Amino acid sequence: MAAAATCGTGTRSTGSVVVAASRNNVTSFQRRGPRASGTDSGCSRLVSIAGTRPSVRNGQLLVSTGLPALDQLLGGGLAVGTVLLIEEDKYNIYSPLLFKYFLAEGIVTGHTLLVASAKEDPADILQELPAPLLDDNCKKECDEDICNHKTESNIKMKIAWRYQLLPKMEQARPVSSSRFGHYYDVSKRIPQELIEASKWHGFFLPEKISSTLNVEPCSLNHGYIKLLQFIQNIIYEEGFDGSNPQKKQKNILRIGIQNLGSPLWGDDICWTENCDSSHSLTKFLYMLRGLLRTSLSACIITVPTHLIQNKAIIARVTNLSDTVVGLESFIGSEKETNPLYKDYHGLIHIRQIPQLNNLIYDVSDVKDLAFKLKRKLFTIEWVQDNYLRQERNIYPPGFSYLLKQKDSAWGEGSLQHSTFLMSFLAKATAFASRLVRHSEPLEQTGSGRIRQAAGPRLWHDGPRQEAPGLLVIPP
Amino acid sequence: MFPELNNLLNTTPDQAEQGKLTLLCDAKTDGSFLVHHFLSFYLKANCKVCFVALIQSFSHYNIVGQKLGVSLTTARECGQLVFLEGLKSAVDIFFRPQEDPHPLQFLREANSGNLQPLYEFVQEALKPMDSGEAAWRCPVLLVDDLSVLLSLGVGAVAVLDFVHYCRATVCREQKGNVVALVHDSGDAEDEENDILLNGLGHQSHLILRAEGLATGFCKDVHGQLRILWRRPSQPTAQRDRSLTYQYKIQDKNVSFFAKGMSPAVL
C-alpha cells in the first residue's frame, strides 16, 4: 500500500522536467554530460536556458546571483532548486542590495520573477533595481577599481574582468544576454522598458491577506500559507515544474522574499523568545524547499536573524536553507573605528554552501571577506583580520591554539619564542608543542586557513604583505 | 560505502550486525557523508532498506550512490529499497489534501502531531514477505534526518516514541537495524534537540559523531569522527570503547587517519 504509493510517485515524476528517456528520477538536478544518459538530448536542452550554466564540479545547473564576486564564492553561482538565505545586517541597509541584484539579474537574463514582500509593493521594489552596466562603462569602472587593490583581490577582479571580453549586451531592445553574471550601477535605476519587457509576479501581503482562508488550519502562519499557495500556483500554471509541457523555451523562475520572519509577516519570532508559532517559519522553509526542488526555480530570502531571540530557531532556519550568507555591517559597532576595516562597510560571511549530488562541496579558501559599497558598485574583498592570521599563513593548519598559548606564555624576543617559531618553520611541530604547556585547546579566534607554506624564498621577493607580523612587534 | 570506514568499524557487507541502533550525529559540520555510507553499505549487504529521506531529493542520493557503487533506481525497482521522499510528499499533502492517511500527515495538523502514520508506513515497508523464502537479509530503517521533524512541529518526545516503536519492531522482532541522523546544535541552546540527542544516545549501540575541527576550517582535514561502541542493555561492566579519527572527504571516498596524521601535515 504505502510502499506501492511511493513507487508510484516515483514513476509519475519521470515524465516531468526533462526527457523521459533518462533512467534517473528527474528533477531539476539533471546531471549534464555525455555519460549521464546515453541517448537523449535532454541535457543539452537544459543548458540552453538563458542565464544559466552547468557547474564544473557536478553538472548542476547554476544561475547567477547578480554579483559575480559572490558567484565565485558560492562555487560558480546559485544552484537551481535551492534557497539562498541572506542574514540581514543590523539596519537592513546592504541586504536589500543583494536582493535587488538578484532580481535585476533575472530581468536582464529574461527569467520570470516572483517578488514577495510585506513591507513594500513589489512594483516599487522593481522600480528601484540597479541599472545594468553596458560594456564600455563597465570596463572603465573595473579599471579604476583594479589599481587600488591588493594582490589577492586583484586576482579576483581580473577573473571577473574577463567577463567583459564575452559578447556585448544589446542596448536597443530588451536584453536577454547569454552572458553569465552582469555588473550593475547602483546609482542608476533600471530602464523602464526592461521592466516592462520582463515577466514578473508580485505578492504584497497586505493585499492578499484580506481574502478568506480556505485551507484547514495548521500551524503555519496565515501569511505564509498564502505565499506558499501563490508560489505553487505560479509554478504549476507556468509550467516550471514540467507539469504543462511547454512548446516554448524553458525558463527559470526567480523568487525573492523580503524580510521573512519579521513581524510584518505576522510572525512573532522576532520579538519574543518563547513564541506560539515557533514552527511557522521552519515549516514554511521546508515547504518552500519541497516546491523548489521539483521545479526550475531559485529563491533568495532575506531574514532578520539578528532580531530572532531564540538561537535554536536560527540554527534550524540555517539547516533548512541551502546557501547561507551573512552580512555584518560596521555601523554602530566597535569595528567601525578599527583601522583595518577603514575602507570597508562590513563583513560578509559565507556560512553554508550546499552539497548537492556530491560528497564534497566547493569551499573557497578565502574566509575573511569584507564588502564595501562604492558609489556604483558593491564589491567583496579579502581582508586580513589580525596579527594571528598573519602568522597563521605560515604555520600548518590546525595548530593555532598553540599560538594563543604561546602569546601568553613568553615575551616576544625570548629564546622560547624564537625556538618555537623556528620549529614551526621547519614543520617540526613536535618540537613546538613540547615547548608549550599542554592544557585544553583554546577557542579559535579566526578561521585558521593557510595561504602559503613557508618556502625558502618566502622573504626573498621583497616586503611581503602577509607576514610582517612576525618581524614587527605589534603596537 | 567507504572501505576505510568499514575497517574502522570492523564490519563488511557480508557480516553486517543485526539488531543494532546506530546514531549518526554531526556538530558544526555536515554529517551526510555518513548517511551515504550506510545507505550504500546496506544495499550492498543485500538488506531490505526503508529510507525516510526528509531533507533531500531522491536524485541527490541516487547520484552520490552511483559514485559509491550502488544504483538506487534499480534497488527501488526490484523492491530492495523503499524510499519515502519527504520533500515531494510534503508538497503533495499540503496543496492537494488526500483522504487516506499519509505517512507525513502531521504536516497538516495544527498542533504537534504524532508520528504514528509514519511508523505504520515503516512497519508496512519492512514487514517480511509472505513468500516464505527470504529474499533479503535483514530489514534496515534509515532516517535522514530526525532534527527536521523537530523543525516541522513534532515534539522531541513524539520523535523518541517513534524511534522506540521502530526499534521494537525492526531491531527486536525482525532482527534488523536502525540508523538515524541527528544534528547537534552545539551552543544554539536547542533544548528539544538536546533531549532527542541524549535520549537516542542512551539507546544506541553505536554512535558516530562527525565534528568540525576545534581550531577552525582546514582545507585538508574536513573534520573529526568519534566512534563510540555502547552496550545499552548490559550494565557498564565493560568500558565503552571509543575511537577518534580525522577525515577528509574526496570525490568518491572519505579517507580517515589518526589525529594529527593528515598527509598534509606530515
XYZ file of C-alpha atoms in Angstrom:
741
model
C 0.000 0.000 0.000
C 2.181 2.735 1.242
C 5.194 1.179 -0.393
C 3.411 0.994 -3.694
C 2.357 4.593 -3.322
C 5.944 5.659 -3.005
C 6.957 3.755 -6.087
C 4.004 5.248 -7.855
C 5.036 8.794 -7.175
C 8.481 7.895 -8.354
C 7.305 6.830 -11.775
C 4.993 9.797 -12.068
C 7.817 12.234 -11.799
C 9.940 10.741 -14.527
C 7.786 12.489 -17.045
C 8.466 15.876 -15.587
C 11.120 18.423 -16.294
C 13.441 16.659 -18.695
C 13.289 13.775 -21.075
C 11.568 10.597 -20.051
C 14.163 8.539 -21.795
C 16.504 9.087 -18.905
C 16.555 6.348 -16.338
C 17.089 8.569 -13.350
C 14.267 10.103 -11.389
C 14.271 13.520 -12.908
C 14.128 16.781 -11.063
C 15.917 19.922 -11.976
C 19.182 18.270 -10.928
C 19.745 16.520 -14.186
C 23.349 15.651 -14.495
C 24.942 17.090 -17.500
C 27.440 15.200 -19.593
C 27.512 12.502 -22.215
C 27.783 9.683 -19.758
C 24.782 10.622 -17.655
C 22.305 9.304 -20.171
C 23.471 7.884 -23.413
C 20.767 8.583 -25.896
C 18.885 11.714 -25.132
C 19.439 15.317 -25.958
C 17.623 16.455 -22.849
C 20.852 17.533 -21.236
C 21.581 19.985 -23.962
C 18.083 21.338 -23.632
C 18.679 22.264 -20.022
C 21.909 24.015 -20.795
C 20.276 26.219 -23.349
C 18.203 28.134 -20.804
C 19.403 31.711 -20.872
C 21.381 32.933 -17.919
C 22.320 29.522 -16.618
C 25.348 27.359 -16.870
C 26.280 23.945 -15.562
C 28.625 23.738 -12.648
C 32.075 22.484 -13.476
C 32.060 20.268 -10.452
C 28.920 18.224 -10.772
C 26.953 19.410 -13.739
C 24.436 21.135 -11.522
C 22.585 23.950 -13.252
C 23.590 27.323 -11.835
C 22.180 30.816 -12.054
C 23.994 33.992 -11.211
C 23.199 35.890 -8.035
C 23.807 39.196 -9.775
C 27.200 39.728 -8.141
C 29.985 37.909 -9.969
C 32.181 38.060 -6.862
C 29.520 36.330 -4.788
C 29.032 33.767 -7.547
C 32.654 32.775 -7.267
C 32.485 32.465 -3.527
C 29.468 30.205 -3.826
C 31.227 27.909 -6.235
C 30.095 29.334 -9.548
C 26.603 30.529 -8.780
C 23.392 29.574 -7.113
C 22.125 26.117 -7.935
C 18.690 25.883 -9.487
C 16.233 24.476 -6.984
C 17.939 25.873 -3.926
C 17.399 28.669 -1.482
C 19.862 31.470 -0.830
C 19.353 32.829 2.647
C 20.764 36.258 3.382
C 21.076 37.063 7.055
C 20.345 40.718 7.159
C 22.722 43.259 8.570
C 21.650 45.227 11.573
C 19.985 48.195 9.959
C 18.938 46.451 6.770
C 20.996 48.669 4.514
C 23.010 46.202 2.479
C 20.843 43.144 2.301
C 18.215 44.827 0.103
C 21.076 45.469 -2.292
C 21.839 41.796 -2.681
C 18.124 41.174 -3.057
C 17.896 43.731 -5.845
C 20.958 42.416 -7.611
C 19.345 39.009 -7.742
C 16.144 40.368 -9.241
C 17.964 42.651 -11.658
C 19.951 39.698 -12.911
C 16.678 37.929 -13.527
C 15.333 40.772 -15.604
C 18.491 41.080 -17.634
C 18.612 37.380 -18.469
C 14.927 37.148 -19.154
C 13.880 34.962 -16.252
C 10.466 35.222 -14.699
C 10.375 36.972 -11.358
C 8.236 36.462 -8.310
C 8.688 39.160 -5.708
C 7.092 38.820 -2.283
C 7.197 41.427 0.412
C 5.203 42.524 3.393
C 6.705 45.974 3.544
C 6.921 47.372 0.048
C 4.833 46.929 -3.011
C 6.705 44.649 -5.433
C 6.173 47.150 -8.220
C 8.091 49.728 -6.205
C 10.850 47.244 -5.499
C 11.217 46.629 -9.201
C 11.448 50.335 -9.922
C 14.441 50.596 -7.636
C 16.536 47.888 -9.216
C 20.035 48.889 -10.291
C 20.722 49.520 -13.932
C 22.841 47.010 -15.812
C 26.197 48.321 -16.865
C 26.834 48.419 -20.554
C 30.179 47.232 -21.704
C 32.233 50.372 -22.234
C 31.129 51.957 -18.972
C 31.740 48.754 -17.142
C 35.268 48.486 -18.338
C 36.021 51.974 -17.053
C 34.536 51.104 -13.649
C 36.601 47.993 -13.300
C 39.749 49.760 -14.412
C 39.634 52.288 -11.641
C 38.886 49.564 -9.141
C 41.762 47.393 -10.159
C 44.547 49.815 -9.346
C 43.558 50.156 -5.719
C 43.616 46.506 -4.802
C 45.980 44.135 -3.092
C 47.317 41.090 -4.869
C 44.751 38.604 -3.726
C 41.720 40.586 -4.652
C 43.465 41.650 -7.793
C 43.264 38.084 -8.912
C 39.562 38.056 -8.240
C 38.880 41.246 -10.101
C 40.953 40.065 -13.007
C 38.984 36.923 -13.341
C 35.726 38.781 -13.121
C 37.024 41.395 -15.526
C 37.449 38.800 -18.218
C 33.695 38.546 -18.473
C 33.902 41.800 -20.328
C 35.535 40.076 -23.245
C 32.460 37.989 -23.938
C 29.886 39.149 -26.482
C 28.461 42.532 -25.720
C 24.999 43.158 -24.419
C 22.490 44.561 -26.825
C 21.370 48.029 -25.966
C 18.383 48.919 -28.009
C 15.885 46.191 -27.287
C 15.062 44.243 -24.158
C 18.137 42.463 -23.063
C 18.326 38.732 -22.764
C 22.006 38.350 -22.601
C 23.656 34.986 -22.859
C 26.402 36.048 -20.531
C 26.510 34.691 -17.030
C 26.835 37.385 -14.388
C 26.484 41.051 -15.101
C 27.546 44.255 -13.443
C 25.131 46.828 -12.202
C 25.315 50.510 -11.461
C 23.713 51.091 -8.100
C 23.425 54.811 -8.567
C 21.089 54.475 -11.528
C 17.702 52.901 -11.902
C 16.927 50.151 -14.300
C 15.385 51.423 -17.533
C 11.635 51.238 -17.565
C 11.481 49.304 -20.810
C 13.437 46.443 -19.321
C 10.911 46.098 -16.519
C 8.023 46.223 -18.903
C 9.556 43.621 -21.148
C 10.071 41.242 -18.301
C 7.545 38.919 -16.782
C 7.002 39.255 -13.086
C 4.509 38.425 -10.375
C 4.156 40.334 -7.187
C 2.920 39.237 -3.781
C 2.221 42.102 -1.453
C 0.996 40.728 1.840
C -1.481 43.434 2.890
C -3.344 42.953 -0.373
C -3.542 39.212 -0.238
C -4.319 38.634 3.365
C -7.787 40.047 3.336
C -9.315 37.148 1.458
C -10.632 34.202 3.365
C -8.625 31.201 4.143
C -9.915 28.014 2.632
C -7.321 25.583 3.815
C -7.660 23.690 7.049
C -5.761 25.238 9.927
C -2.268 24.039 10.533
C 0.498 25.565 12.494
C 1.611 27.726 9.609
C 1.060 31.433 9.696
C -1.744 32.760 7.536
C 0.593 34.928 5.514
C 2.959 32.054 4.870
C 0.152 29.821 3.709
C -0.976 32.446 1.233
C 2.534 32.909 -0.042
C 3.079 29.191 -0.493
C -0.152 28.843 -2.389
C 0.768 31.783 -4.582
C 4.180 30.342 -5.385
C 2.773 26.921 -6.050
C 0.147 28.413 -8.340
C 2.684 30.241 -10.422
C 4.948 27.210 -10.649
C 2.093 24.998 -11.686
C 0.411 27.306 -14.137
C 3.506 28.448 -15.911
C 4.942 25.010 -16.044
C 8.163 25.461 -14.120
C 7.744 22.006 -12.702
C 7.180 20.433 -16.069
C 3.513 19.757 -15.464
C 2.347 21.626 -18.551
C 4.615 20.501 -21.319
C 5.600 23.729 -22.915
C 6.210 24.306 -26.542
C 8.282 27.367 -25.835
C 11.674 27.606 -24.250
C 12.098 26.506 -20.664
C 12.773 29.297 -18.250
C 13.832 29.815 -14.681
C 11.638 31.335 -12.006
C 13.466 33.636 -9.642
C 11.688 34.037 -6.336
C 12.586 36.832 -3.962
C 11.091 37.061 -0.476
C 11.992 40.025 1.609
C 12.247 40.246 5.392
C 10.859 36.810 6.007
C 10.219 36.191 9.673
C 9.805 39.836 10.505
C 6.733 40.937 12.438
C 5.223 42.305 9.235
C 4.627 38.769 8.077
C 2.709 38.095 11.245
C 5.450 36.046 12.788
C 6.409 36.621 16.383
C 9.842 35.037 16.482
C 11.488 38.421 16.347
C 10.051 39.832 19.480
C 9.751 37.012 21.933
C 11.796 34.037 22.890
C 9.013 31.587 23.636
C 6.723 32.127 20.755
C 3.497 30.383 19.964
C 4.103 29.785 16.332
C 7.757 28.897 16.597
C 7.414 26.358 13.825
C 5.812 28.622 11.251
C 8.972 29.824 9.655
C 10.699 26.466 9.635
C 7.681 24.716 8.216
C 7.425 27.379 5.556
C 11.060 26.893 4.621
C 10.578 23.157 4.399
C 7.588 23.514 2.083
C 9.441 26.057 0.030
C 12.319 23.658 -0.324
C 9.934 20.985 -1.485
C 8.495 23.316 -4.104
C 11.876 24.437 -5.320
C 13.402 21.004 -5.592
C 10.747 19.914 -8.040
C 10.818 22.960 -10.265
C 13.203 25.096 -12.245
C 13.457 27.924 -9.800
C 15.878 29.634 -7.468
C 14.982 31.659 -4.438
C 16.542 34.420 -2.393
C 15.259 35.131 1.092
C 16.368 37.819 3.481
C 15.760 37.100 7.146
C 16.464 39.474 10.031
C 18.301 36.869 12.086
C 19.779 39.479 14.362
C 16.265 40.065 15.664
C 15.391 36.455 16.298
C 15.572 35.896 20.022
C 15.692 32.145 20.062
C 19.032 30.878 18.822
C 17.624 27.454 18.221
C 15.359 28.825 15.532
C 18.286 30.445 13.772
C 20.094 27.109 13.729
C 17.017 25.368 12.340
C 16.481 28.019 9.700
C 20.098 27.674 8.628
C 19.787 23.917 8.377
C 16.702 24.193 6.220
C 18.302 26.578 3.743
C 20.871 25.584 1.220
C 23.208 28.532 0.879
C 23.527 30.929 3.770
C 25.328 34.258 3.522
C 25.509 36.576 6.499
C 26.100 40.285 6.322
C 27.569 42.164 9.220
C 27.834 45.890 8.794
C 30.174 48.012 10.823
C 27.724 50.792 11.500
C 27.495 51.425 15.193
C 29.850 48.627 16.145
C 33.329 48.933 17.578
C 34.780 47.659 14.355
C 33.940 50.931 12.711
C 36.991 52.530 14.285
C 39.301 49.621 13.620
C 41.956 50.873 11.200
C 41.986 47.545 9.469
C 38.422 47.992 8.344
C 38.520 51.627 7.450
C 37.953 51.013 3.767
C 35.063 48.645 4.206
C 31.455 48.789 5.207
C 31.036 45.376 6.664
C 31.936 41.727 6.713
C 30.333 39.063 4.641
C 30.273 35.508 5.973
C 29.571 32.523 3.786
C 28.094 30.322 6.448
C 26.890 27.377 4.447
C 27.176 26.014 0.950
C 25.071 23.058 -0.127
C 26.484 19.708 -1.103
C 24.239 18.714 -3.930
C 24.731 15.495 -5.824
C 28.168 15.341 -4.329
C 30.022 14.267 -1.254
C 32.105 17.399 -1.157
C 31.409 20.980 -1.988
C 33.328 23.853 -3.388
C 34.546 25.776 -0.395
C 36.625 28.763 -1.225
C 39.816 29.094 0.729
C 39.215 32.703 1.481
C 37.272 33.097 4.662
C 37.768 36.657 5.754
C 35.707 38.689 3.402
C 34.583 42.244 3.659
C 32.336 44.248 1.431
C 32.119 47.865 0.563
C 29.542 49.810 -1.262
C 31.118 52.345 -3.507
C 29.149 54.896 -5.385
C 28.305 52.496 -8.154
C 29.464 49.048 -7.213
C 29.192 46.604 -4.389
C 32.484 44.777 -4.066
C 33.658 41.897 -1.918
C 37.292 41.577 -0.971
C 39.521 39.552 1.208
C 40.773 41.322 4.265
C 43.450 40.416 6.718
C 41.996 40.138 10.109
C 44.637 40.268 12.738
C 48.151 39.532 13.812
C 47.287 35.939 14.456
C 46.135 35.387 10.946
C 49.318 36.810 9.529
C 51.265 34.292 11.455
C 48.902 31.541 10.606
C 49.694 31.968 6.961
C 52.954 30.243 7.638
C 52.051 27.698 10.225
C 50.481 24.395 9.363
C 46.761 24.222 9.797
C 45.079 23.206 12.980
C 47.756 24.424 15.378
C 46.748 27.941 16.073
C 45.587 27.079 19.564
C 49.240 26.637 20.357
C 49.884 30.106 19.109
C 47.390 31.553 21.503
C 49.058 29.814 24.352
C 52.420 30.979 23.162
C 51.353 34.572 23.275
C 50.540 34.396 26.909
C 53.485 32.240 27.925
C 56.559 34.098 26.746
C 57.720 37.506 25.766
C 58.297 38.401 22.178
C 62.046 38.227 21.966
C 62.600 35.344 24.335
C 64.506 32.233 23.497
C 61.431 30.092 23.789
C 59.587 32.279 21.369
C 62.223 32.101 18.680
C 62.716 28.384 19.144
C 59.009 27.938 18.863
C 58.870 29.914 15.643
C 61.845 28.186 14.130
C 60.440 24.788 14.792
C 57.190 25.723 13.168
C 59.001 26.974 10.142
C 60.807 23.694 9.924
C 57.442 21.982 10.157
C 58.717 20.146 13.195
C 55.606 20.638 15.120
C 56.555 18.057 17.726
C 59.294 20.381 18.974
C 56.959 23.287 19.055
C 54.266 21.575 21.025
C 56.792 20.323 23.527
C 57.574 23.871 24.439
C 54.020 24.703 25.273
C 52.315 23.741 28.455
C 49.514 21.472 27.316
C 46.056 22.234 28.526
C 42.668 22.315 26.891
C 42.895 23.792 23.427
C 41.627 27.305 23.461
C 38.953 28.624 21.209
C 39.823 29.654 17.762
C 39.647 33.337 17.008
C 39.515 33.261 13.257
C 39.227 30.630 10.643
C 42.618 29.003 10.597
C 43.146 28.925 6.882
C 46.588 28.647 5.417
C 47.550 30.568 2.361
C 51.010 29.504 1.598
C 53.544 27.335 3.320
C 56.832 28.941 4.200
C 59.254 28.065 1.470
C 62.889 29.066 1.177
C 62.081 32.127 -0.904
C 59.320 33.452 1.259
C 61.043 36.690 2.102
C 63.172 36.836 -0.952
C 60.850 38.829 -3.125
C 60.712 41.972 -1.143
C 58.338 43.047 1.594
C 55.500 40.593 1.866
C 52.124 41.798 2.890
C 51.242 38.573 4.557
C 53.821 38.125 7.230
C 55.061 41.371 8.627
C 53.585 40.458 11.957
C 56.393 38.060 12.694
C 59.131 40.570 12.318
C 57.410 43.560 13.803
C 56.337 43.965 17.364
C 52.628 44.722 17.252
C 51.605 48.035 18.784
C 30.363 2.643 1.303
C 33.794 3.747 2.332
C 36.209 0.857 2.748
C 38.255 2.709 5.355
C 35.225 3.336 7.495
C 34.334 -0.330 7.258
C 37.761 -1.179 8.573
C 37.380 1.214 11.442
C 34.004 -0.198 12.345
C 35.205 -3.746 11.812
C 32.362 -4.702 9.508
C 31.991 -5.855 5.955
C 28.803 -6.083 3.941
C 28.827 -9.838 4.371
C 28.939 -9.742 8.120
C 26.675 -6.856 8.931
C 25.486 -6.954 12.509
C 21.831 -7.225 13.316
C 19.517 -5.717 15.866
C 21.507 -2.516 16.308
C 20.574 1.099 16.594
C 23.218 3.374 15.129
C 23.130 7.061 15.877
C 24.799 9.461 13.467
C 25.374 12.901 14.809
C 27.070 15.981 13.440
C 28.166 19.132 15.173
C 29.310 22.223 13.276
C 29.818 20.257 10.127
C 27.814 18.199 7.697
C 27.485 14.542 8.526
C 25.551 13.486 5.485
C 28.501 11.500 4.125
C 27.764 9.008 6.899
C 24.219 8.607 5.617
C 25.508 7.909 2.119
C 27.926 5.394 3.567
C 25.302 3.431 5.432
C 22.856 3.536 2.573
C 25.311 2.035 0.130
C 26.654 -0.346 2.766
C 23.293 -1.913 3.500
C 22.301 -2.050 -0.132
C 25.488 -3.892 -0.907
C 24.891 -6.170 2.070
C 21.687 -7.287 0.396
C 19.415 -5.932 3.098
C 15.974 -4.524 2.587
C 16.232 -0.818 3.260
C 13.488 1.623 4.114
C 14.881 5.099 3.657
C 12.952 8.035 5.079
C 14.646 10.945 3.337
C 13.252 14.161 4.672
C 15.855 16.634 3.673
C 16.994 15.984 0.115
C 15.538 14.709 -3.083
C 15.860 11.222 -4.475
C 18.178 12.213 -7.291
C 20.697 13.625 -4.844
C 21.091 10.286 -3.080
C 20.989 8.483 -6.371
C 23.826 10.426 -7.907
C 26.015 10.092 -4.851
C 25.091 6.437 -4.599
C 26.278 5.893 -8.128
C 29.621 7.309 -7.171
C 29.737 4.827 -4.315
C 28.722 1.924 -6.468
C 25.023 1.350 -5.849
C 22.107 2.270 -8.031
C 19.102 3.428 -6.083
C 16.766 3.264 -9.034
C 17.490 -0.403 -9.615
C 17.174 -1.098 -5.924
C 13.840 0.655 -5.813
C 12.526 -1.118 -8.853
C 13.348 -4.552 -7.593
C 11.917 -3.800 -4.186
C 15.082 -3.736 -2.128
C 14.722 -0.066 -1.360
C 11.572 1.648 -0.161
C 12.119 5.368 -0.475
C 9.964 7.961 1.204
C 10.790 11.307 -0.319
C 9.796 13.825 2.320
C 10.024 16.966 0.241
C 7.820 15.791 -2.556
C 5.278 14.164 -0.276
C 5.064 17.320 1.823
C 4.171 19.378 -1.223
C 1.571 16.826 -2.233
C -0.046 16.753 1.170
C -0.055 20.468 1.636
C -1.507 21.511 -1.650
C -3.588 18.532 -2.625
C -5.049 17.135 0.541
C -5.822 13.485 0.301
C -8.223 11.391 2.288
C -6.201 8.302 3.017
C -3.642 8.593 5.793
C -0.231 9.601 4.583
C 2.989 8.958 6.496
C 3.691 12.672 6.775
C 0.241 13.585 7.889
C 1.496 15.559 10.840
C 2.326 18.371 8.443
C -1.332 19.136 8.066
C -2.179 19.181 11.699
C -2.356 22.331 13.733
C -0.853 21.098 16.975
C 2.153 18.877 17.243
C 1.082 15.602 15.813
C 2.361 12.158 16.462
C 4.317 10.063 14.098
C 2.106 7.034 14.143
C 1.270 7.111 10.409
C 4.985 7.281 9.703
C 5.608 4.310 11.959
C 2.901 2.334 10.213
C 4.469 3.152 6.878
C 7.810 1.832 8.084
C 6.224 -1.248 9.546
C 4.438 -1.978 6.305
C 7.534 -1.399 4.231
C 9.765 -3.673 6.227
C 7.440 -6.499 7.069
C 8.754 -9.863 5.959
C 7.485 -11.123 2.638
C 4.876 -13.836 2.698
C 6.535 -15.827 0.000
C 8.446 -17.816 2.575
C 11.950 -17.597 1.204
C 13.921 -14.669 2.484
C 14.848 -12.512 -0.456
C 16.805 -10.027 1.607
C 18.983 -10.497 4.568
C 17.621 -8.199 7.216
C 15.482 -5.081 7.240
C 17.103 -1.723 7.820
C 15.494 1.610 8.588
C 17.484 4.690 7.662
C 16.268 8.162 8.598
C 17.763 11.386 7.307
C 17.281 13.286 9.472
C 15.369 13.421 12.733
C 16.128 17.053 13.588
C 13.991 18.172 10.699
C 10.986 16.608 12.400
C 11.537 18.974 15.299
C 11.566 21.908 12.907
C 8.283 20.730 11.494
C 6.472 20.958 14.757
C 6.761 17.444 16.131
C 7.793 17.307 19.766
C 11.001 15.641 20.888
C 9.050 13.103 22.896
C 6.996 12.131 19.853
C 10.164 11.554 17.857
C 11.617 9.457 20.666
C 8.418 7.440 20.739
C 8.658 6.873 17.024
C 12.241 5.655 17.295
C 11.275 3.422 20.190
C 8.477 1.811 18.217
C 10.728 1.355 15.213
C 13.386 -0.195 17.347
C 10.915 -2.598 18.888
C 9.667 -3.701 15.503
C 12.766 -3.567 13.386
C 15.527 -4.378 15.823
C 13.828 -6.781 18.177
C 11.177 -8.542 16.131
C 12.739 -8.572 12.739
C 16.390 -8.536 13.833
C 17.146 -5.590 11.643
C 18.999 -2.303 12.118
C 18.003 1.283 12.557
C 20.262 4.167 11.558
C 19.285 7.773 12.226
C 20.984 11.130 11.779
C 20.503 13.917 14.290
C 22.122 17.334 14.144
C 23.784 18.559 17.281
C 23.078 22.207 17.643
C 26.017 22.811 19.976
C 25.688 26.152 21.635
C 22.459 27.088 19.949
C 20.533 26.024 23.053
C 18.033 23.928 21.234
C 16.507 22.083 24.146
C 14.299 19.825 22.125
C 17.220 18.752 20.025
C 19.298 18.068 23.100
C 16.542 15.925 24.583
C 16.355 13.964 21.367
C 20.088 13.565 21.081
C 20.595 12.467 24.675
C 17.659 10.103 24.551
C 18.907 8.427 21.416
C 22.458 8.418 22.667
C 21.418 6.284 25.605
C 19.569 3.793 23.452
C 22.042 3.274 20.667
C 24.670 0.610 20.211
C 26.966 2.657 18.026
C 27.396 6.404 17.915
C 29.243 8.085 15.063
C 29.841 11.726 15.693
C 31.236 13.986 12.998
C 32.599 17.210 14.371
C 34.281 20.194 12.861
C 37.848 20.827 13.963
C 38.165 22.793 17.165
C 40.725 25.052 15.537
C 38.554 26.049 12.640
C 38.385 25.485 8.940
C 41.121 23.476 7.294
C 41.392 22.557 3.670
C 42.977 19.174 4.174
C 41.184 17.901 7.216
C 37.459 18.319 6.983
C 36.593 17.168 10.430
C 36.873 14.641 13.148
C 34.878 11.454 13.592
C 34.271 9.949 17.002
C 33.142 6.350 17.151
C 31.617 5.067 20.353
C 30.546 1.490 20.874
C 27.987 1.023 23.607
C 26.001 -1.748 25.123
C 22.829 -0.170 26.419
C 21.295 -3.369 27.694
C 24.087 -4.528 29.932
C 25.417 -2.555 32.828
C 28.748 -0.940 32.189
C 30.845 -3.893 33.191
C 32.965 -3.421 30.121
C 34.000 0.102 29.365
C 32.534 1.600 26.221
C 35.114 1.685 23.508
C 35.762 4.974 21.813
C 37.976 5.973 18.920
C 38.650 9.271 17.260
C 39.782 9.813 13.700
C 40.094 12.749 11.402
C 38.824 12.578 7.886
C 38.995 14.220 4.549
C 36.151 13.914 2.084
C 37.077 13.329 -1.509
C 35.025 12.939 -4.602
C 34.146 9.262 -4.222
C 35.698 8.331 -0.973
C 36.457 9.529 2.503
C 39.903 8.936 3.871
C 40.428 8.512 7.576
C 43.614 8.960 9.538
C 44.670 9.282 13.117
C 44.567 12.688 14.731
C 47.364 14.884 13.531
C 48.474 12.418 10.903
C 46.934 14.105 7.939
C 49.067 13.681 4.839
C 49.099 17.439 4.505
C 50.841 17.932 7.822
C 53.302 15.091 7.741
